[in-house]
PDB file of C-alpha atoms in Angstrom:
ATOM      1  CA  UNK M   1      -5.762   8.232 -20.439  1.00  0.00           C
ATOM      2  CA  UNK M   2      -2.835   9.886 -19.298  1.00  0.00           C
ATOM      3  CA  UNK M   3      -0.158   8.877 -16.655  1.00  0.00           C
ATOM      4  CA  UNK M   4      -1.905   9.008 -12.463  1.00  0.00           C
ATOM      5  CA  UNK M   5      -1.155   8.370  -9.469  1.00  0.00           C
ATOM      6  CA  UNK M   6      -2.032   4.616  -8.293  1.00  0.00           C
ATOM      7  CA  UNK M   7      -5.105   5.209  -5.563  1.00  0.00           C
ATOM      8  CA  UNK M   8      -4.095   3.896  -2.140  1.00  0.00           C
ATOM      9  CA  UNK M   9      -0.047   4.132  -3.226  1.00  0.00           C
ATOM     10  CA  UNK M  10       1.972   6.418  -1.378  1.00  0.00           C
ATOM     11  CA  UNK M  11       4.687   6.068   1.084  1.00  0.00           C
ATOM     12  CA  UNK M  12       7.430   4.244   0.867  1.00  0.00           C
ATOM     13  CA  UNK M  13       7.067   3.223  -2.558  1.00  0.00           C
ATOM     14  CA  UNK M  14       5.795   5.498  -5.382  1.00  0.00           C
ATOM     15  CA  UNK M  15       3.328   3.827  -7.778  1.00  0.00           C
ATOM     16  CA  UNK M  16       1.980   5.496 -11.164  1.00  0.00           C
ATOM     17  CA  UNK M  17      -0.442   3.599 -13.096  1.00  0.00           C
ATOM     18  CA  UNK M  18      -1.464   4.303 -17.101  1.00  0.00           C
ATOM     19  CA  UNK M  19      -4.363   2.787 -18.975  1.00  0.00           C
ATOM     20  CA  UNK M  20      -3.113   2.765 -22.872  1.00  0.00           C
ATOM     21  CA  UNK M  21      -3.916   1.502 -26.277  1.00  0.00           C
ATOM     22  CA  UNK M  22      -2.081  -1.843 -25.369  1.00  0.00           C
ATOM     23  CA  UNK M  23      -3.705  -2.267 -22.041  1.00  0.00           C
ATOM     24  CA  UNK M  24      -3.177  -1.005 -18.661  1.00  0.00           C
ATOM     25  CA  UNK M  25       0.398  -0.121 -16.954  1.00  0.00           C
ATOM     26  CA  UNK M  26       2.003   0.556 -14.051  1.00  0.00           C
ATOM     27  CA  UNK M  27       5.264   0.763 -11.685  1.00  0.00           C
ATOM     28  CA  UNK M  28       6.340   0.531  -8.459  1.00  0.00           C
ATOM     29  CA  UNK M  29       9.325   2.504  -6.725  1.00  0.00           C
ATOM     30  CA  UNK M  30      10.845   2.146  -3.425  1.00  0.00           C
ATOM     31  CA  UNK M  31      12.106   5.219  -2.717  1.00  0.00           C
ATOM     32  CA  UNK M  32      14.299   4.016   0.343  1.00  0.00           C
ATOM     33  CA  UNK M  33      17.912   3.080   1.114  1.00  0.00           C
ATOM     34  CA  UNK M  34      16.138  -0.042   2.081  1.00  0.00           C
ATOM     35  CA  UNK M  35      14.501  -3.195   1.174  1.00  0.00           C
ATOM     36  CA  UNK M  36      10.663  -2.726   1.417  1.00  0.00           C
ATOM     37  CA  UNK M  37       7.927  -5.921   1.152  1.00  0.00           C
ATOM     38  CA  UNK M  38       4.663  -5.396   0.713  1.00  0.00           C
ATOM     39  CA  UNK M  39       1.425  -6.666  -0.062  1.00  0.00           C
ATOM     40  CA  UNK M  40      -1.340  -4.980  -3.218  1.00  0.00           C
ATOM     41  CA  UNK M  41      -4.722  -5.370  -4.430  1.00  0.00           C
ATOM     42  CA  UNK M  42      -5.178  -5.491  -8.238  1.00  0.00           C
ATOM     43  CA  UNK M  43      -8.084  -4.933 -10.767  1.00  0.00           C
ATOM     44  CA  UNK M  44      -7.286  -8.624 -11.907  1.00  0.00           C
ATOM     45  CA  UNK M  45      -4.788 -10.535  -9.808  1.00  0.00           C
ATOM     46  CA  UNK M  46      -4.570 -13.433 -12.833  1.00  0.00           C
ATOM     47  CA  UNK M  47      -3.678 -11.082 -15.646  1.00  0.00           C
ATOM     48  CA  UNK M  48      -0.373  -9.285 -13.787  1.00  0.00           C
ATOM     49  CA  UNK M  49       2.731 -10.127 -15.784  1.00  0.00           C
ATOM     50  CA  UNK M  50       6.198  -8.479 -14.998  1.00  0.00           C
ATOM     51  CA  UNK M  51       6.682  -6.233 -18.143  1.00  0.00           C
ATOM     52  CA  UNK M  52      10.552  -7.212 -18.205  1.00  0.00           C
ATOM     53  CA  UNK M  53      10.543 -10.623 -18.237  1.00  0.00           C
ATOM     54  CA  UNK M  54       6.800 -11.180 -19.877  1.00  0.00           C
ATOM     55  CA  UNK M  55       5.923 -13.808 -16.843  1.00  0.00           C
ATOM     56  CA  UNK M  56       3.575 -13.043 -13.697  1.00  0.00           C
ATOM     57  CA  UNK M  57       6.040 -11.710 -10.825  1.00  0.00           C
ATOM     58  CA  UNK M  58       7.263 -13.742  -8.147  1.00  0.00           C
ATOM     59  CA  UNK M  59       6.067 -13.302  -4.957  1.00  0.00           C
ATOM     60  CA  UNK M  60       7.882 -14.333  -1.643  1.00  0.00           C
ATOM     61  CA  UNK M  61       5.001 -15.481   1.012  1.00  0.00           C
ATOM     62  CA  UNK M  62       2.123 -13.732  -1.354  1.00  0.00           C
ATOM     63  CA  UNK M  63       3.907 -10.376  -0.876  1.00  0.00           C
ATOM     64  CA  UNK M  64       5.959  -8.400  -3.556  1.00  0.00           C
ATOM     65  CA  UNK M  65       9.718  -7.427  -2.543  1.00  0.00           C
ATOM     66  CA  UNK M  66      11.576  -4.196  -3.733  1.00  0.00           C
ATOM     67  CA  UNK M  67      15.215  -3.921  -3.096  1.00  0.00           C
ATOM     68  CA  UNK M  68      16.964  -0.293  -2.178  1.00  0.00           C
ATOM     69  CA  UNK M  69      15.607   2.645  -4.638  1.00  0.00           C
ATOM     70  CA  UNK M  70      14.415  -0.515  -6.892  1.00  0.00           C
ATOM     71  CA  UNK M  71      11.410   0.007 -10.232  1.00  0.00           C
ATOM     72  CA  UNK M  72       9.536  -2.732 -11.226  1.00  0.00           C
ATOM     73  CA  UNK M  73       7.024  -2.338 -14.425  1.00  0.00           C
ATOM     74  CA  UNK M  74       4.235  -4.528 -14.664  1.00  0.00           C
ATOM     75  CA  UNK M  75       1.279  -4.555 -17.112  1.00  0.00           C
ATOM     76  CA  UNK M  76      -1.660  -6.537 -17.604  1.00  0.00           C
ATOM     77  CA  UNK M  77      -4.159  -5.376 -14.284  1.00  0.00           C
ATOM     78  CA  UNK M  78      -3.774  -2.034 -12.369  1.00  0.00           C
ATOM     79  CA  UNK M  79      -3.345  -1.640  -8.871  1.00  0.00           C
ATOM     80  CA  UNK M  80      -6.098  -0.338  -6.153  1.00  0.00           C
ATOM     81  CA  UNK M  81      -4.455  -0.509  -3.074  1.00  0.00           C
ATOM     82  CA  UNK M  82      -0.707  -1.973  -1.301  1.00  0.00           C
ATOM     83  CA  UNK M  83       0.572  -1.343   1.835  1.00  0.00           C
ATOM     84  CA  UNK M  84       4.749  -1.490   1.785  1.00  0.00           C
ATOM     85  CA  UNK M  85       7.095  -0.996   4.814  1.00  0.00           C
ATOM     86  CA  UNK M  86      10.650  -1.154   5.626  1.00  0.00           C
ATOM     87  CA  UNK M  87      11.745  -4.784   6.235  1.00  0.00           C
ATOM     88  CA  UNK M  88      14.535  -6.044   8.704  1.00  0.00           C
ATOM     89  CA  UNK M  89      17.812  -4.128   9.455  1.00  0.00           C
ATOM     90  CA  UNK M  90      17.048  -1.525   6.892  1.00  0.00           C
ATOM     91  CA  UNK M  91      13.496  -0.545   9.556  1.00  0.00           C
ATOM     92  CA  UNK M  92      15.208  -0.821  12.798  1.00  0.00           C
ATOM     93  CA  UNK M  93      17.928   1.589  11.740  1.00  0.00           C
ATOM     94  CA  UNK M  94      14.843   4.336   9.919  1.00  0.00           C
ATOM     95  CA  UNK M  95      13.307   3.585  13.633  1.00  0.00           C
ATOM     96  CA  UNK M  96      16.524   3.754  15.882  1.00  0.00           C
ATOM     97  CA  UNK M  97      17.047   7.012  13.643  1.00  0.00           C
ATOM     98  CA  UNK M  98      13.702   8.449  15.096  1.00  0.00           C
ATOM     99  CA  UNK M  99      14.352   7.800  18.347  1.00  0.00           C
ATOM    100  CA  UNK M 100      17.718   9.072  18.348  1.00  0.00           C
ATOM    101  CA  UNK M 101      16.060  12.315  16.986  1.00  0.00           C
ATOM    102  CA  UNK M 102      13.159  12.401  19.206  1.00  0.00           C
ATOM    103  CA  UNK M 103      15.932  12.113  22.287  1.00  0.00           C
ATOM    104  CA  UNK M 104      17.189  15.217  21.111  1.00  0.00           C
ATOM    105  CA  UNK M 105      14.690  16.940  20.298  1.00  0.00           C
ATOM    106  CA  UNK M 106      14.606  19.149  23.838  1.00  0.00           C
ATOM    107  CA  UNK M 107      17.863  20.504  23.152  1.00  0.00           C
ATOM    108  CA  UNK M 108      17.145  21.038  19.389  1.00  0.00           C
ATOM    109  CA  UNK M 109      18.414  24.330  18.421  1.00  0.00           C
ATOM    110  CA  UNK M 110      15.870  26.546  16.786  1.00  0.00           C
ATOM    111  CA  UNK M 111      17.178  26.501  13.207  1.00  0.00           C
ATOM    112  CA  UNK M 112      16.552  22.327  13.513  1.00  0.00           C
ATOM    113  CA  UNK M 113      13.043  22.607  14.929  1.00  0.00           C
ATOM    114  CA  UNK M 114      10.902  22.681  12.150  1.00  0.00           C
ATOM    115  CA  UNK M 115      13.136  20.001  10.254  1.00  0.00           C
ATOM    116  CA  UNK M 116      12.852  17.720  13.351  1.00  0.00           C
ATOM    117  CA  UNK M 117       9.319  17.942  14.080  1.00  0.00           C
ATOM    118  CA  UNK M 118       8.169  17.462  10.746  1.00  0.00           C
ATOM    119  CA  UNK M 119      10.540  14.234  10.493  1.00  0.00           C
ATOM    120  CA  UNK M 120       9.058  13.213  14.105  1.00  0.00           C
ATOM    121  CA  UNK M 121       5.300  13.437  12.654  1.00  0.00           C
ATOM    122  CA  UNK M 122       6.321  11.136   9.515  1.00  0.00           C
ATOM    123  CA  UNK M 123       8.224   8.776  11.601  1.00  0.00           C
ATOM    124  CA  UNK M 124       4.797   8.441  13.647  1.00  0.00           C
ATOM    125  CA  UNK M 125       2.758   8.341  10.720  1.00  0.00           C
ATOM    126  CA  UNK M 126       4.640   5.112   9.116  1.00  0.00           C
ATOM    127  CA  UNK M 127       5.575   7.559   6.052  1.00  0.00           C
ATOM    128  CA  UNK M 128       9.691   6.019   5.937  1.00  0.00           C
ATOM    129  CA  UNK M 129      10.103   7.773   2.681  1.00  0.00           C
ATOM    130  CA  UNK M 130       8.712  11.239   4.154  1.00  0.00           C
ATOM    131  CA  UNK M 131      10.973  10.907   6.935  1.00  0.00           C
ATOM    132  CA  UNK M 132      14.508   9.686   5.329  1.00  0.00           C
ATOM    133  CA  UNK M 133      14.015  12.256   2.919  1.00  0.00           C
ATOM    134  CA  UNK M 134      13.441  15.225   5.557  1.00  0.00           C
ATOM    135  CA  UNK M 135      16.343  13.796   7.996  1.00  0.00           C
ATOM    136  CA  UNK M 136      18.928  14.275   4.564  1.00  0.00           C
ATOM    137  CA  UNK M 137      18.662  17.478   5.261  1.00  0.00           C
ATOM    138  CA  UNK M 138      21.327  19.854   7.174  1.00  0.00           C
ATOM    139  CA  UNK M 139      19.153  20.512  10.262  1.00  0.00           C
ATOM    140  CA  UNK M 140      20.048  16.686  11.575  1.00  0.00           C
ATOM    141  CA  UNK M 141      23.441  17.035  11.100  1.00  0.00           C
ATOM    142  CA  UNK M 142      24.214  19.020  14.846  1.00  0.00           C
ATOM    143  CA  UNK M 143      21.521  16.525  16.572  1.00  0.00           C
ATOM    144  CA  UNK M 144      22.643  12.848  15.258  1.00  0.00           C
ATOM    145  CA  UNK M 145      25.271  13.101  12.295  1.00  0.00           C
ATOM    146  CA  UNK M 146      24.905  10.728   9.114  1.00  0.00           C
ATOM    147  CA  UNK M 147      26.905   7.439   9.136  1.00  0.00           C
ATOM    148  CA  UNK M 148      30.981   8.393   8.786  1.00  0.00           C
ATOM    149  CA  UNK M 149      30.571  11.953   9.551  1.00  0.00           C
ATOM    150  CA  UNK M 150      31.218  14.120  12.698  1.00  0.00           C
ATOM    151  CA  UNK M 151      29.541  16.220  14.313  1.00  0.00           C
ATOM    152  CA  UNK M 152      29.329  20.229  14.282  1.00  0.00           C
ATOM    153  CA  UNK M 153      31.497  21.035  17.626  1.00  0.00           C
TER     154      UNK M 153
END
C-alpha cells in the first residue's frame, strides 16, 4: 500500500505509516523547537524495533521521547493511536507565549487579528505545532517580538 497518514497522529508530532513487501513502517516527527514525550498504541507492541539500530526502542517511564524537530523510524507493528505534548521548559514558554498573545489581543491591530485568533484557538486546542507555526509569522512581531528582536516602534 502506499505511504498514509498514522490514524489518531497529528499534532505535535507528524506520524506516516507504510505497509510494504518487508513488513509494515512508520515514523514519528516532532515538529517543535521542543522536546515532546508521549505515549502510542501499536498493532503489536512486542514486534516494534527501532529501524536504526535493529533493537526495540527505549522508552523512559513507558513513554517514547523526541528531542527538538527529531525523526525516529521504526518497523515491525504500526501505530493506532499516541498522544504527544510539549514537556518542561520547552511547554511553559509555547504556554507563556499564548498568554502573552492573548494579553494583547484587545489592542491587536487589524492586520494581526486573524493571525492571533487562529494561534489563540490552537493554543486552546493543545495543537503546539499549529500554534508555533502560526505565531512565526509577521503578524506577532508588533504584539510580543521573537526572542533577540525588537519591537516595531
Amino acid at each position: 500500500s502506499s505511504p498514509g497518514w498514522a490514524p489518531g497522529i497529528a499534532d505535535p508530532v507528524l506520524a506516516r505509516s507504510h505497509q510494504g513487501p518487508q513488513g509494515p513502517l512508520f515514523y514519528l516527527l516532532n515538529r517543535l523547537p521542543v522536546e515532546v514525550s508521549g505515549e502510542w498504541t501499536l498493532q503489536e507492541p512486542g514486534r516494534i524495533v527501532d529501524a536504526t539500530t535493529g533493537h526495540p526502542p527505549e522508552l523512559a517511564d513507558g513513554k517514547i521521547v523526541l528531542a527538538p524537530y527529531q525523526l525516529r523510524v521504526f518497523s515491525g507493528t504500526l501505530p493506532t493511536a499516541a498522544t504527544f505534548q510539549p514537556t518542561g521548559e520547552g511547554r511553559a514558554q509555547l504556554e507563556q507565549l499564548a498568554r502573552d498573545l492573548r494579553a494583547k489581543a484587545a489592542s491587536a491591530p487589524p492586520a494581526a487579528k486573524s493571525g492571533l485568533d487562529a494561534a489563540l484557538q490552537a493554543a486552546d486546542a493543545g495543537e503546539w505545532a499549529r500554534f508555533y507555526l502560526l505565531t512565526q509569522q509577521s503578524w506577532r512581531w508588533p504584539l510580543v517580538p521573537p526572542a533577540g528582536a525588537s519591537a516595531a516602534r
